């Protein structure tokens, strides 16, 4: 029996908007709290209620929790650009750690029972072993990873002290777009590989830089575990069901497919899907990139009934490309006007 509704912070953003779709499709009432700084009101499905507010705005958040009888929070809001976290660390400790503290306090004050948190593989830093499991040391190498790890720590302590359980999902490389074309990654100035590559495929960029060819990987380029955003969103709905079924248990789990692709593998997939050849330019390494980052996903597979449905690189790239084309079509009339 479902009780109450789910409050989704950052529901107007990339991953949050896909979680909103998954929750609505599963029959949950959804209220989104988003300040629309990086998100878009149009990205929120109209079946959800959108409240434009900061998550540290206790009055607005608590009013929403009470008015909508919120039983669970899914917390996606935050800052996500790793290099920016290095140049402006206090922004990350404010927007991710301090803002999360306020949100968690509101959740406790309003008797919210369940909390699902967007964590990251960046909490591991440079792992000793790949695939990396949840009990590996957490040694973030940037403030972004640390800001998320600090929120995990708060949730552990709060779950021990208050009647609330939590699930932190440590995302690997999230990519792709809703298979039905209802949402996708819309952020301007994106730096993530698949987004950059599909921008090149649609003519928004003239090439893709490959950051480093001397990594300890089969082809020398960085290896990552790319997970389709809709599979990731589905994992959140399963995590919510589990938190409700077992209120005494909390979880920290990797969210990835458990296999890696190199930068060249990804660009090969883009070439295959578009039937074109993207201009690849070999460049030096970016600071702080690990050679390979691949999830040991045995915990999530053993804990949730979640089974990936879209675990195919060409499918991920195809959906990202379809969304990019949609964005390009929407931008066209504006450019002409
Ligand atoms: N890359 C390129 N060219 C580009 C962009 C990326 O060669 O134009 C390479 C990177 O060097 C890396 C791989 O492609 O080897 C993936 O890079 P992304 O920027 O797409 O993603 P990251 O692995 O750097 O970042 C991801 C998440 C972060 C998270 C981090 C943890 O997006 O949120 O993993 O390490 F913090």
mmCIF file of C-alpha atoms and ligand atoms in Angstrom:
data_model
loop_
_atom_site.group_PDB
_atom_site.id
_atom_site.type_symbol
_atom_site.label_atom_id
_atom_site.label_comp_id
_atom_site.label_asym_id
_atom_site.label_seq_id
_atom_site.Cartn_x
_atom_site.Cartn_y
_atom_site.Cartn_z
ATOM 1 C CA UNK A 1 0.000 0.000 0.000
ATOM 2 C CA UNK A 2 1.440 3.355 -1.009
ATOM 3 C CA UNK A 3 1.068 6.132 1.505
ATOM 4 C CA UNK A 4 1.683 9.792 0.865
ATOM 5 C CA UNK A 5 3.750 11.291 -1.894
ATOM 6 C CA UNK A 6 7.390 11.597 -2.867
ATOM 7 C CA UNK A 7 9.245 14.906 -2.750
ATOM 8 C CA UNK A 8 11.911 15.078 -5.460
ATOM 9 C CA UNK A 9 14.562 17.775 -5.138
ATOM 10 C CA UNK A 10 16.250 18.684 -8.408
ATOM 11 C CA UNK A 11 13.303 17.171 -10.262
ATOM 12 C CA UNK A 12 13.734 19.718 -13.064
ATOM 13 C CA UNK A 13 17.288 18.525 -13.709
ATOM 14 C CA UNK A 14 18.688 15.720 -15.809
ATOM 15 C CA UNK A 15 18.551 12.682 -13.522
ATOM 16 C CA UNK A 16 15.804 14.084 -11.290
ATOM 17 C CA UNK A 17 13.397 14.602 -14.197
ATOM 18 C CA UNK A 18 13.828 10.947 -15.186
ATOM 19 C CA UNK A 19 13.176 9.852 -11.594
ATOM 20 C CA UNK A 20 9.980 11.947 -11.627
ATOM 21 C CA UNK A 21 8.846 10.081 -14.750
ATOM 22 C CA UNK A 22 9.649 6.694 -13.184
ATOM 23 C CA UNK A 23 7.772 7.565 -9.981
ATOM 24 C CA UNK A 24 4.734 8.898 -11.846
ATOM 25 C CA UNK A 25 4.724 5.867 -14.149
ATOM 26 C CA UNK A 26 4.754 3.676 -11.005
ATOM 27 C CA UNK A 27 1.711 5.545 -9.654
ATOM 28 C CA UNK A 28 3.366 7.775 -7.061
ATOM 29 C CA UNK A 29 2.150 11.334 -6.481
ATOM 30 C CA UNK A 30 5.200 13.581 -6.897
ATOM 31 C CA UNK A 31 6.076 17.058 -5.682
ATOM 32 C CA UNK A 32 9.229 18.614 -7.109
ATOM 33 C CA UNK A 33 11.283 21.241 -5.275
ATOM 34 C CA UNK A 34 13.772 22.887 -7.615
ATOM 35 C CA UNK A 35 15.226 26.391 -7.700
ATOM 36 C CA UNK A 36 15.451 26.206 -11.515
ATOM 37 C CA UNK A 37 19.038 27.506 -11.491
ATOM 38 C CA UNK A 38 20.240 24.657 -13.700
ATOM 39 C CA UNK A 39 16.941 22.819 -14.197
ATOM 40 C CA UNK A 40 14.021 23.668 -16.476
ATOM 41 C CA UNK A 41 10.343 23.941 -15.528
ATOM 42 C CA UNK A 42 9.418 22.318 -18.853
ATOM 43 C CA UNK A 43 11.451 19.239 -17.880
ATOM 44 C CA UNK A 44 9.002 18.460 -15.061
ATOM 45 C CA UNK A 45 6.159 16.217 -16.153
ATOM 46 C CA UNK A 46 2.871 18.120 -15.706
ATOM 47 C CA UNK A 47 1.474 15.282 -13.580
ATOM 48 C CA UNK A 48 3.892 16.417 -10.821
ATOM 49 C CA UNK A 49 3.554 19.555 -8.692
ATOM 50 C CA UNK A 50 6.487 21.946 -9.162
ATOM 51 C CA UNK A 51 7.518 24.266 -6.335
ATOM 52 C CA UNK A 52 10.281 26.724 -7.201
ATOM 53 C CA UNK A 53 12.362 27.014 -4.040
ATOM 54 C CA UNK A 54 15.783 26.358 -2.607
ATOM 55 C CA UNK A 55 16.033 23.197 -0.580
ATOM 56 C CA UNK A 56 17.419 25.216 2.354
ATOM 57 C CA UNK A 57 14.197 27.237 2.360
ATOM 58 C CA UNK A 58 12.824 25.470 5.418
ATOM 59 C CA UNK A 59 9.451 27.215 5.296
ATOM 60 C CA UNK A 60 8.791 26.300 1.647
ATOM 61 C CA UNK A 61 10.114 22.739 1.970
ATOM 62 C CA UNK A 62 8.234 21.976 5.178
ATOM 63 C CA UNK A 63 5.018 23.476 3.834
ATOM 64 C CA UNK A 64 5.365 21.211 0.779
ATOM 65 C CA UNK A 65 6.091 18.164 2.936
ATOM 66 C CA UNK A 66 3.008 18.770 5.066
ATOM 67 C CA UNK A 67 0.638 19.834 2.277
ATOM 68 C CA UNK A 68 1.517 16.800 0.135
ATOM 69 C CA UNK A 69 1.774 14.261 2.959
ATOM 70 C CA UNK A 70 5.321 13.437 1.891
ATOM 71 C CA UNK A 71 6.544 10.030 3.061
ATOM 72 C CA UNK A 72 9.823 9.955 1.132
ATOM 73 C CA UNK A 73 12.406 12.332 -0.258
ATOM 74 C CA UNK A 74 14.511 11.683 -3.337
ATOM 75 C CA UNK A 75 17.338 14.181 -3.235
ATOM 76 C CA UNK A 76 18.943 15.041 -6.594
ATOM 77 C CA UNK A 77 19.472 18.783 -6.209
ATOM 78 C CA UNK A 78 23.062 19.910 -6.055
ATOM 79 C CA UNK A 79 26.079 21.061 -7.966
ATOM 80 C CA UNK A 80 27.718 18.444 -10.162
ATOM 81 C CA UNK A 81 30.694 19.857 -12.059
ATOM 82 C CA UNK A 82 33.857 18.260 -10.712
ATOM 83 C CA UNK A 83 36.440 20.855 -11.932
ATOM 84 C CA UNK A 84 34.262 23.679 -10.620
ATOM 85 C CA UNK A 85 34.273 21.985 -7.224
ATOM 86 C CA UNK A 86 38.061 22.276 -7.245
ATOM 87 C CA UNK A 87 38.061 25.989 -8.091
ATOM 88 C CA UNK A 88 35.063 26.883 -5.890
ATOM 89 C CA UNK A 89 34.939 24.263 -3.105
ATOM 90 C CA UNK A 90 32.757 26.318 -0.782
ATOM 91 C CA UNK A 91 30.002 26.402 -3.403
ATOM 92 C CA UNK A 92 29.980 22.577 -3.270
ATOM 93 C CA UNK A 93 30.024 22.387 0.511
ATOM 94 C CA UNK A 94 27.143 24.902 0.547
ATOM 95 C CA UNK A 95 24.988 23.547 -2.298
ATOM 96 C CA UNK A 96 25.635 19.874 -1.599
ATOM 97 C CA UNK A 97 26.566 19.418 2.052
ATOM 98 C CA UNK A 98 25.001 22.388 3.872
ATOM 99 C CA UNK A 99 21.842 22.389 1.756
ATOM 100 C CA UNK A 100 21.462 18.634 2.262
ATOM 101 C CA UNK A 101 21.763 19.124 6.011
ATOM 102 C CA UNK A 102 18.859 21.598 5.932
ATOM 103 C CA UNK A 103 16.769 19.264 3.776
ATOM 104 C CA UNK A 104 17.422 16.280 6.044
ATOM 105 C CA UNK A 105 16.489 18.403 9.065
ATOM 106 C CA UNK A 106 13.212 19.369 7.395
ATOM 107 C CA UNK A 107 12.551 15.720 6.581
ATOM 108 C CA UNK A 108 13.103 14.735 10.226
ATOM 109 C CA UNK A 109 10.966 17.636 11.463
ATOM 110 C CA UNK A 110 8.100 16.611 9.177
ATOM 111 C CA UNK A 111 8.309 12.901 10.021
ATOM 112 C CA UNK A 112 9.441 11.805 6.551
ATOM 113 C CA UNK A 113 10.239 8.092 6.812
ATOM 114 C CA UNK A 114 12.501 7.448 3.822
ATOM 115 C CA UNK A 115 15.322 9.308 2.131
ATOM 116 C CA UNK A 116 17.018 8.415 -1.158
ATOM 117 C CA UNK A 117 20.209 10.246 -1.972
ATOM 118 C CA UNK A 118 22.140 10.789 -5.214
ATOM 119 C CA UNK A 119 25.654 9.873 -4.295
ATOM 120 C CA UNK A 120 28.542 9.274 -6.636
ATOM 121 C CA UNK A 121 31.438 7.035 -7.577
ATOM 122 C CA UNK A 122 33.528 10.151 -6.951
ATOM 123 C CA UNK A 123 33.359 9.171 -3.250
ATOM 124 C CA UNK A 124 35.941 6.443 -4.046
ATOM 125 C CA UNK A 125 38.524 8.739 -5.624
ATOM 126 C CA UNK A 126 41.090 6.623 -7.435
ATOM 127 C CA UNK A 127 40.168 3.058 -6.516
ATOM 128 C CA UNK A 128 42.775 0.434 -5.664
ATOM 129 C CA UNK A 129 40.713 -2.214 -7.385
ATOM 130 C CA UNK A 130 38.268 -2.232 -10.293
ATOM 131 C CA UNK A 131 35.417 -3.188 -10.245
ATOM 132 C CA UNK A 132 35.042 -1.132 -7.101
ATOM 133 C CA UNK A 133 32.748 -2.385 -4.337
ATOM 134 C CA UNK A 134 30.966 -0.404 -1.643
ATOM 135 C CA UNK A 135 33.396 -1.473 1.070
ATOM 136 C CA UNK A 136 36.356 -0.013 -0.829
ATOM 137 C CA UNK A 137 38.012 2.961 0.889
ATOM 138 C CA UNK A 138 36.277 6.298 0.255
ATOM 139 C CA UNK A 139 39.019 8.806 -0.532
ATOM 140 C CA UNK A 140 37.519 11.520 -2.728
ATOM 141 C CA UNK A 141 40.058 13.446 -4.776
ATOM 142 C CA UNK A 142 37.854 16.503 -5.269
ATOM 143 C CA UNK A 143 35.432 18.600 -3.176
ATOM 144 C CA UNK A 144 32.485 17.306 -5.227
ATOM 145 C CA UNK A 145 33.091 13.738 -4.039
ATOM 146 C CA UNK A 146 33.761 14.908 -0.478
ATOM 147 C CA UNK A 147 30.604 17.046 -0.389
ATOM 148 C CA UNK A 148 28.552 13.940 -1.282
ATOM 149 C CA UNK A 149 30.428 11.666 1.120
ATOM 150 C CA UNK A 150 29.718 14.099 3.963
ATOM 151 C CA UNK A 151 26.014 13.854 3.164
ATOM 152 C CA UNK A 152 26.212 10.052 3.296
ATOM 153 C CA UNK A 153 27.784 10.411 6.752
ATOM 154 C CA UNK A 154 24.973 12.699 7.926
ATOM 155 C CA UNK A 155 22.356 10.253 6.674
ATOM 156 C CA UNK A 156 23.967 7.352 8.545
ATOM 157 C CA UNK A 157 23.916 9.286 11.794
ATOM 158 C CA UNK A 158 20.391 10.613 11.278
ATOM 159 C CA UNK A 159 19.037 7.156 10.429
ATOM 160 C CA UNK A 160 20.502 5.869 13.707
ATOM 161 C CA UNK A 161 18.913 8.673 15.720
ATOM 162 C CA UNK A 162 15.510 9.176 14.070
ATOM 163 C CA UNK A 163 12.770 7.000 12.575
ATOM 164 C CA UNK A 164 14.043 7.421 9.015
ATOM 165 C CA UNK A 165 15.917 4.995 6.781
ATOM 166 C CA UNK A 166 17.932 5.909 3.701
ATOM 167 C CA UNK A 167 19.444 4.606 0.529
ATOM 168 C CA UNK A 168 22.450 6.321 -1.047
ATOM 169 C CA UNK A 169 23.083 5.271 -4.629
ATOM 170 C CA UNK A 170 26.620 5.873 -5.833
ATOM 171 C CA UNK A 171 26.162 6.646 -9.499
ATOM 172 C CA UNK A 172 28.757 5.770 -12.076
ATOM 173 C CA UNK A 173 28.587 7.546 -15.484
ATOM 174 C CA UNK A 174 24.978 8.446 -16.160
ATOM 175 C CA UNK A 175 24.051 8.937 -19.813
ATOM 176 C CA UNK A 176 21.242 8.551 -22.347
ATOM 177 C CA UNK A 177 17.715 9.918 -22.277
ATOM 178 C CA UNK A 178 14.148 8.762 -21.734
ATOM 179 C CA UNK A 179 13.383 6.158 -24.446
ATOM 180 C CA UNK A 180 10.024 7.885 -25.069
ATOM 181 C CA UNK A 181 11.759 11.236 -25.621
ATOM 182 C CA UNK A 182 10.103 12.923 -22.631
ATOM 183 C CA UNK A 183 13.363 14.128 -21.047
ATOM 184 C CA UNK A 184 17.103 14.132 -21.533
ATOM 185 C CA UNK A 185 20.235 16.062 -20.666
ATOM 186 C CA UNK A 186 19.638 19.705 -21.514
ATOM 187 C CA UNK A 187 22.379 21.489 -19.577
ATOM 188 C CA UNK A 188 24.305 24.012 -21.612
ATOM 189 C CA UNK A 189 28.094 23.705 -21.652
ATOM 190 C CA UNK A 190 28.062 20.035 -20.680
ATOM 191 C CA UNK A 191 31.405 18.300 -20.268
ATOM 192 C CA UNK A 192 30.321 14.648 -20.046
ATOM 193 C CA UNK A 193 31.640 12.445 -22.823
ATOM 194 C CA UNK A 194 28.419 11.070 -24.339
ATOM 195 C CA UNK A 195 26.725 14.476 -24.228
ATOM 196 C CA UNK A 196 29.764 16.101 -25.852
ATOM 197 C CA UNK A 197 29.911 13.363 -28.500
ATOM 198 C CA UNK A 198 26.251 13.678 -29.494
ATOM 199 C CA UNK A 199 26.664 17.460 -29.635
ATOM 200 C CA UNK A 200 29.481 16.836 -32.122
ATOM 201 C CA UNK A 201 27.229 14.426 -34.038
ATOM 202 C CA UNK A 202 24.518 17.083 -34.387
ATOM 203 C CA UNK A 203 26.973 19.785 -35.478
ATOM 204 C CA UNK A 204 26.995 21.791 -32.244
ATOM 205 C CA UNK A 205 30.733 21.052 -31.916
ATOM 206 C CA UNK A 206 33.258 20.272 -34.601
ATOM 207 C CA UNK A 207 35.252 17.614 -32.753
ATOM 208 C CA UNK A 208 35.619 15.586 -29.582
ATOM 209 C CA UNK A 209 38.822 15.850 -27.581
ATOM 210 C CA UNK A 210 40.136 12.606 -26.118
ATOM 211 C CA UNK A 211 41.672 13.417 -22.761
ATOM 212 C CA UNK A 212 44.635 11.087 -22.454
ATOM 213 C CA UNK A 213 45.829 8.034 -24.358
ATOM 214 C CA UNK A 214 48.311 6.652 -21.848
ATOM 215 C CA UNK A 215 45.975 5.212 -19.214
ATOM 216 C CA UNK A 216 46.433 1.650 -17.987
ATOM 217 C CA UNK A 217 43.533 0.404 -20.105
ATOM 218 C CA UNK A 218 43.384 -1.823 -23.220
ATOM 219 C CA UNK A 219 43.394 1.113 -25.697
ATOM 220 C CA UNK A 220 45.012 3.731 -23.426
ATOM 221 C CA UNK A 221 41.878 5.896 -23.081
ATOM 222 C CA UNK A 222 39.840 6.191 -19.873
ATOM 223 C CA UNK A 223 37.357 3.430 -19.074
ATOM 224 C CA UNK A 224 34.001 4.139 -17.416
ATOM 225 C CA UNK A 225 30.805 2.321 -16.503
ATOM 226 C CA UNK A 226 28.045 4.105 -18.465
ATOM 227 C CA UNK A 227 24.541 3.572 -17.053
ATOM 228 C CA UNK A 228 21.333 4.556 -18.841
ATOM 229 C CA UNK A 229 19.525 7.312 -16.938
ATOM 230 C CA UNK A 230 16.166 5.499 -17.167
ATOM 231 C CA UNK A 231 17.630 2.316 -15.651
ATOM 232 C CA UNK A 232 19.078 4.489 -12.904
ATOM 233 C CA UNK A 233 15.685 6.157 -12.340
ATOM 234 C CA UNK A 234 14.036 2.721 -12.113
ATOM 235 C CA UNK A 235 16.573 1.704 -9.447
ATOM 236 C CA UNK A 236 15.366 4.628 -7.303
ATOM 237 C CA UNK A 237 11.767 3.418 -7.412
ATOM 238 C CA UNK A 238 12.873 -0.082 -6.374
ATOM 239 C CA UNK A 239 14.999 1.437 -3.601
ATOM 240 C CA UNK A 240 11.943 3.302 -2.323
ATOM 241 C CA UNK A 241 9.891 0.094 -2.265
ATOM 242 C CA UNK A 242 12.660 -1.578 -0.255
ATOM 243 C CA UNK A 243 12.928 1.271 2.259
ATOM 244 C CA UNK A 244 9.169 1.030 2.819
ATOM 245 C CA UNK A 245 9.205 -2.778 3.139
ATOM 246 C CA UNK A 246 12.172 -2.828 5.565
ATOM 247 C CA UNK A 247 12.029 0.379 7.593
ATOM 248 C CA UNK A 248 14.891 -0.692 9.874
ATOM 249 C CA UNK A 249 17.462 -1.016 7.091
ATOM 250 C CA UNK A 250 19.499 1.554 5.205
ATOM 251 C CA UNK A 251 21.731 0.973 2.184
ATOM 252 C CA UNK A 252 24.669 2.416 0.293
ATOM 253 C CA UNK A 253 24.925 0.821 -3.144
ATOM 254 C CA UNK A 254 26.763 1.308 -6.393
ATOM 255 C CA UNK A 255 24.572 2.058 -9.392
ATOM 256 C CA UNK A 256 26.348 0.867 -12.499
ATOM 257 C CA UNK A 257 26.284 -2.021 -14.944
ATOM 258 C CA UNK A 258 29.597 -3.549 -13.903
ATOM 259 C CA UNK A 259 31.356 -3.257 -17.247
ATOM 260 C CA UNK A 260 33.515 -0.551 -18.714
ATOM 261 C CA UNK A 261 33.924 1.127 -22.074
ATOM 262 C CA UNK A 262 36.842 3.266 -23.176
ATOM 263 C CA UNK A 263 36.519 6.735 -24.692
ATOM 264 C CA UNK A 264 37.257 5.171 -28.087
ATOM 265 C CA UNK A 265 34.558 2.524 -27.522
ATOM 266 C CA UNK A 266 32.044 5.303 -26.841
ATOM 267 C CA UNK A 267 33.060 7.280 -29.920
ATOM 268 C CA UNK A 268 32.918 4.096 -32.032
ATOM 269 C CA UNK A 269 29.339 3.642 -30.809
ATOM 270 C CA UNK A 270 28.491 7.233 -31.787
ATOM 271 C CA UNK A 271 29.995 6.631 -35.251
ATOM 272 C CA UNK A 272 27.952 3.421 -35.606
ATOM 273 C CA UNK A 273 24.690 5.006 -34.471
ATOM 274 C CA UNK A 274 25.089 8.101 -36.668
ATOM 275 C CA UNK A 275 26.788 6.345 -39.572
ATOM 276 C CA UNK A 276 29.339 9.157 -39.606
ATOM 277 C CA UNK A 277 32.868 9.621 -38.384
ATOM 278 C CA UNK A 278 33.316 12.137 -35.616
ATOM 279 C CA UNK A 279 36.576 14.059 -35.611
ATOM 280 C CA UNK A 280 38.608 12.750 -32.643
ATOM 281 C CA UNK A 281 41.459 14.878 -31.378
ATOM 282 C CA UNK A 282 43.923 13.283 -29.036
ATOM 283 C CA UNK A 283 44.799 15.621 -26.181
ATOM 284 C CA UNK A 284 46.566 15.467 -22.847
ATOM 285 C CA UNK A 285 44.993 14.115 -19.696
ATOM 286 C CA UNK A 286 42.497 16.081 -17.646
ATOM 287 C CA UNK A 287 43.485 16.539 -13.995
ATOM 288 C CA UNK A 288 42.255 13.862 -11.624
ATOM 289 C CA UNK A 289 40.878 11.295 -14.093
ATOM 290 C CA UNK A 290 41.222 7.702 -12.868
ATOM 291 C CA UNK A 291 42.285 5.093 -15.470
ATOM 292 C CA UNK A 292 39.179 3.005 -15.012
ATOM 293 C CA UNK A 293 36.063 3.302 -12.879
ATOM 294 C CA UNK A 294 33.682 0.360 -13.055
ATOM 295 C CA UNK A 295 31.062 -0.660 -10.497
ATOM 296 C CA UNK A 296 30.942 -3.915 -8.643
ATOM 297 C CA UNK A 297 27.142 -3.994 -8.796
ATOM 298 C CA UNK A 298 26.591 -7.250 -6.924
ATOM 299 C CA UNK A 299 25.060 -5.440 -3.920
ATOM 300 C CA UNK A 300 22.326 -3.644 -5.857
ATOM 301 C CA UNK A 301 21.541 -6.783 -7.870
ATOM 302 C CA UNK A 302 21.288 -8.851 -4.682
ATOM 303 C CA UNK A 303 19.281 -6.237 -2.752
ATOM 304 C CA UNK A 304 16.775 -4.885 -5.267
ATOM 305 C CA UNK A 305 14.652 -6.687 -7.865
ATOM 306 C CA UNK A 306 16.158 -4.118 -10.283
ATOM 307 C CA UNK A 307 17.441 -5.557 -13.533
ATOM 308 C CA UNK A 308 18.924 -3.272 -16.180
ATOM 309 C CA UNK A 309 16.704 -2.983 -19.252
ATOM 310 C CA UNK A 310 18.826 -0.642 -21.372
ATOM 311 C CA UNK A 311 22.329 -1.996 -20.777
ATOM 312 C CA UNK A 312 23.654 -1.475 -24.287
ATOM 313 C CA UNK A 313 26.068 1.258 -25.318
ATOM 314 C CA UNK A 314 24.472 1.823 -28.740
ATOM 315 C CA UNK A 315 21.044 2.159 -27.076
ATOM 316 C CA UNK A 316 22.391 4.709 -24.583
ATOM 317 C CA UNK A 317 24.061 6.696 -27.348
ATOM 318 C CA UNK A 318 20.971 6.405 -29.585
ATOM 319 C CA UNK A 319 18.695 7.835 -26.905
ATOM 320 C CA UNK A 320 21.176 10.629 -26.089
ATOM 321 C CA UNK A 321 21.366 11.452 -29.795
ATOM 322 C CA UNK A 322 17.577 11.488 -30.233
ATOM 323 C CA UNK A 323 17.291 13.953 -27.350
ATOM 324 C CA UNK A 324 20.111 16.106 -28.720
ATOM 325 C CA UNK A 325 18.339 16.292 -32.097
ATOM 326 C CA UNK A 326 15.139 17.338 -30.330
ATOM 327 C CA UNK A 327 16.998 20.101 -28.486
ATOM 328 C CA UNK A 328 18.599 21.251 -31.752
ATOM 329 C CA UNK A 329 15.189 21.419 -33.466
ATOM 330 C CA UNK A 330 13.765 23.431 -30.569
ATOM 331 C CA UNK A 331 16.704 25.856 -30.656
ATOM 332 C CA UNK A 332 16.426 26.383 -34.433
ATOM 333 C CA UNK A 333 13.396 28.754 -34.488
ATOM 334 C CA UNK A 334 14.957 30.814 -31.684
ATOM 335 C CA UNK A 335 18.164 31.209 -33.650
ATOM 336 C CA UNK A 336 16.225 32.341 -36.715
ATOM 337 C CA UNK A 337 14.042 34.814 -34.840
HETATM 338 N N1 LIG B 1 36.426 12.466 -21.825
HETATM 339 C C1 LIG B 1 37.081 12.770 -22.992
HETATM 340 N N2 LIG B 1 36.654 13.864 -23.700
HETATM 341 C C2 LIG B 1 35.605 14.638 -23.304
HETATM 342 C C3 LIG B 1 34.941 14.311 -22.109
HETATM 343 C C4 LIG B 1 35.374 13.221 -21.393
HETATM 344 O O1 LIG B 1 38.034 12.099 -23.393
HETATM 345 O O2 LIG B 1 35.280 15.622 -24.013
HETATM 346 C C5 LIG B 1 36.826 11.256 -21.087
HETATM 347 C C6 LIG B 1 37.284 11.514 -19.670
HETATM 348 O O3 LIG B 1 38.656 11.798 -19.620
HETATM 349 C C7 LIG B 1 36.921 10.183 -19.004
HETATM 350 C C8 LIG B 1 35.647 9.748 -19.741
HETATM 351 O O4 LIG B 1 35.702 10.444 -20.987
HETATM 352 O O5 LIG B 1 37.903 9.210 -19.250
HETATM 353 C C9 LIG B 1 34.370 10.128 -19.016
HETATM 354 O O6 LIG B 1 34.422 11.492 -18.655
HETATM 355 P P1 LIG B 1 33.126 12.300 -18.168
HETATM 356 O O7 LIG B 1 33.533 13.725 -18.025
HETATM 357 O O8 LIG B 1 31.985 11.983 -19.054
HETATM 358 O O9 LIG B 1 32.790 11.663 -16.774
HETATM 359 P P2 LIG B 1 33.728 11.437 -15.496
HETATM 360 O O10 LIG B 1 34.070 9.978 -15.467
HETATM 361 O O11 LIG B 1 34.836 12.402 -15.420
HETATM 362 O O12 LIG B 1 32.734 11.861 -14.353
HETATM 363 C C10 LIG B 1 31.814 10.997 -13.806
HETATM 364 C C11 LIG B 1 30.586 11.757 -13.339
HETATM 365 C C12 LIG B 1 30.942 12.658 -12.201
HETATM 366 C C13 LIG B 1 31.643 11.875 -11.140
HETATM 367 C C14 LIG B 1 32.845 11.171 -11.697
HETATM 368 C C15 LIG B 1 33.541 10.306 -10.700
HETATM 369 O O13 LIG B 1 30.047 12.478 -14.403
HETATM 370 O O14 LIG B 1 29.778 13.239 -11.687
HETATM 371 O O15 LIG B 1 32.421 10.324 -12.756
HETATM 372 O O16 LIG B 1 34.862 10.087 -11.106
HETATM 373 F F1 LIG B 1 32.067 12.673 -10.141
#
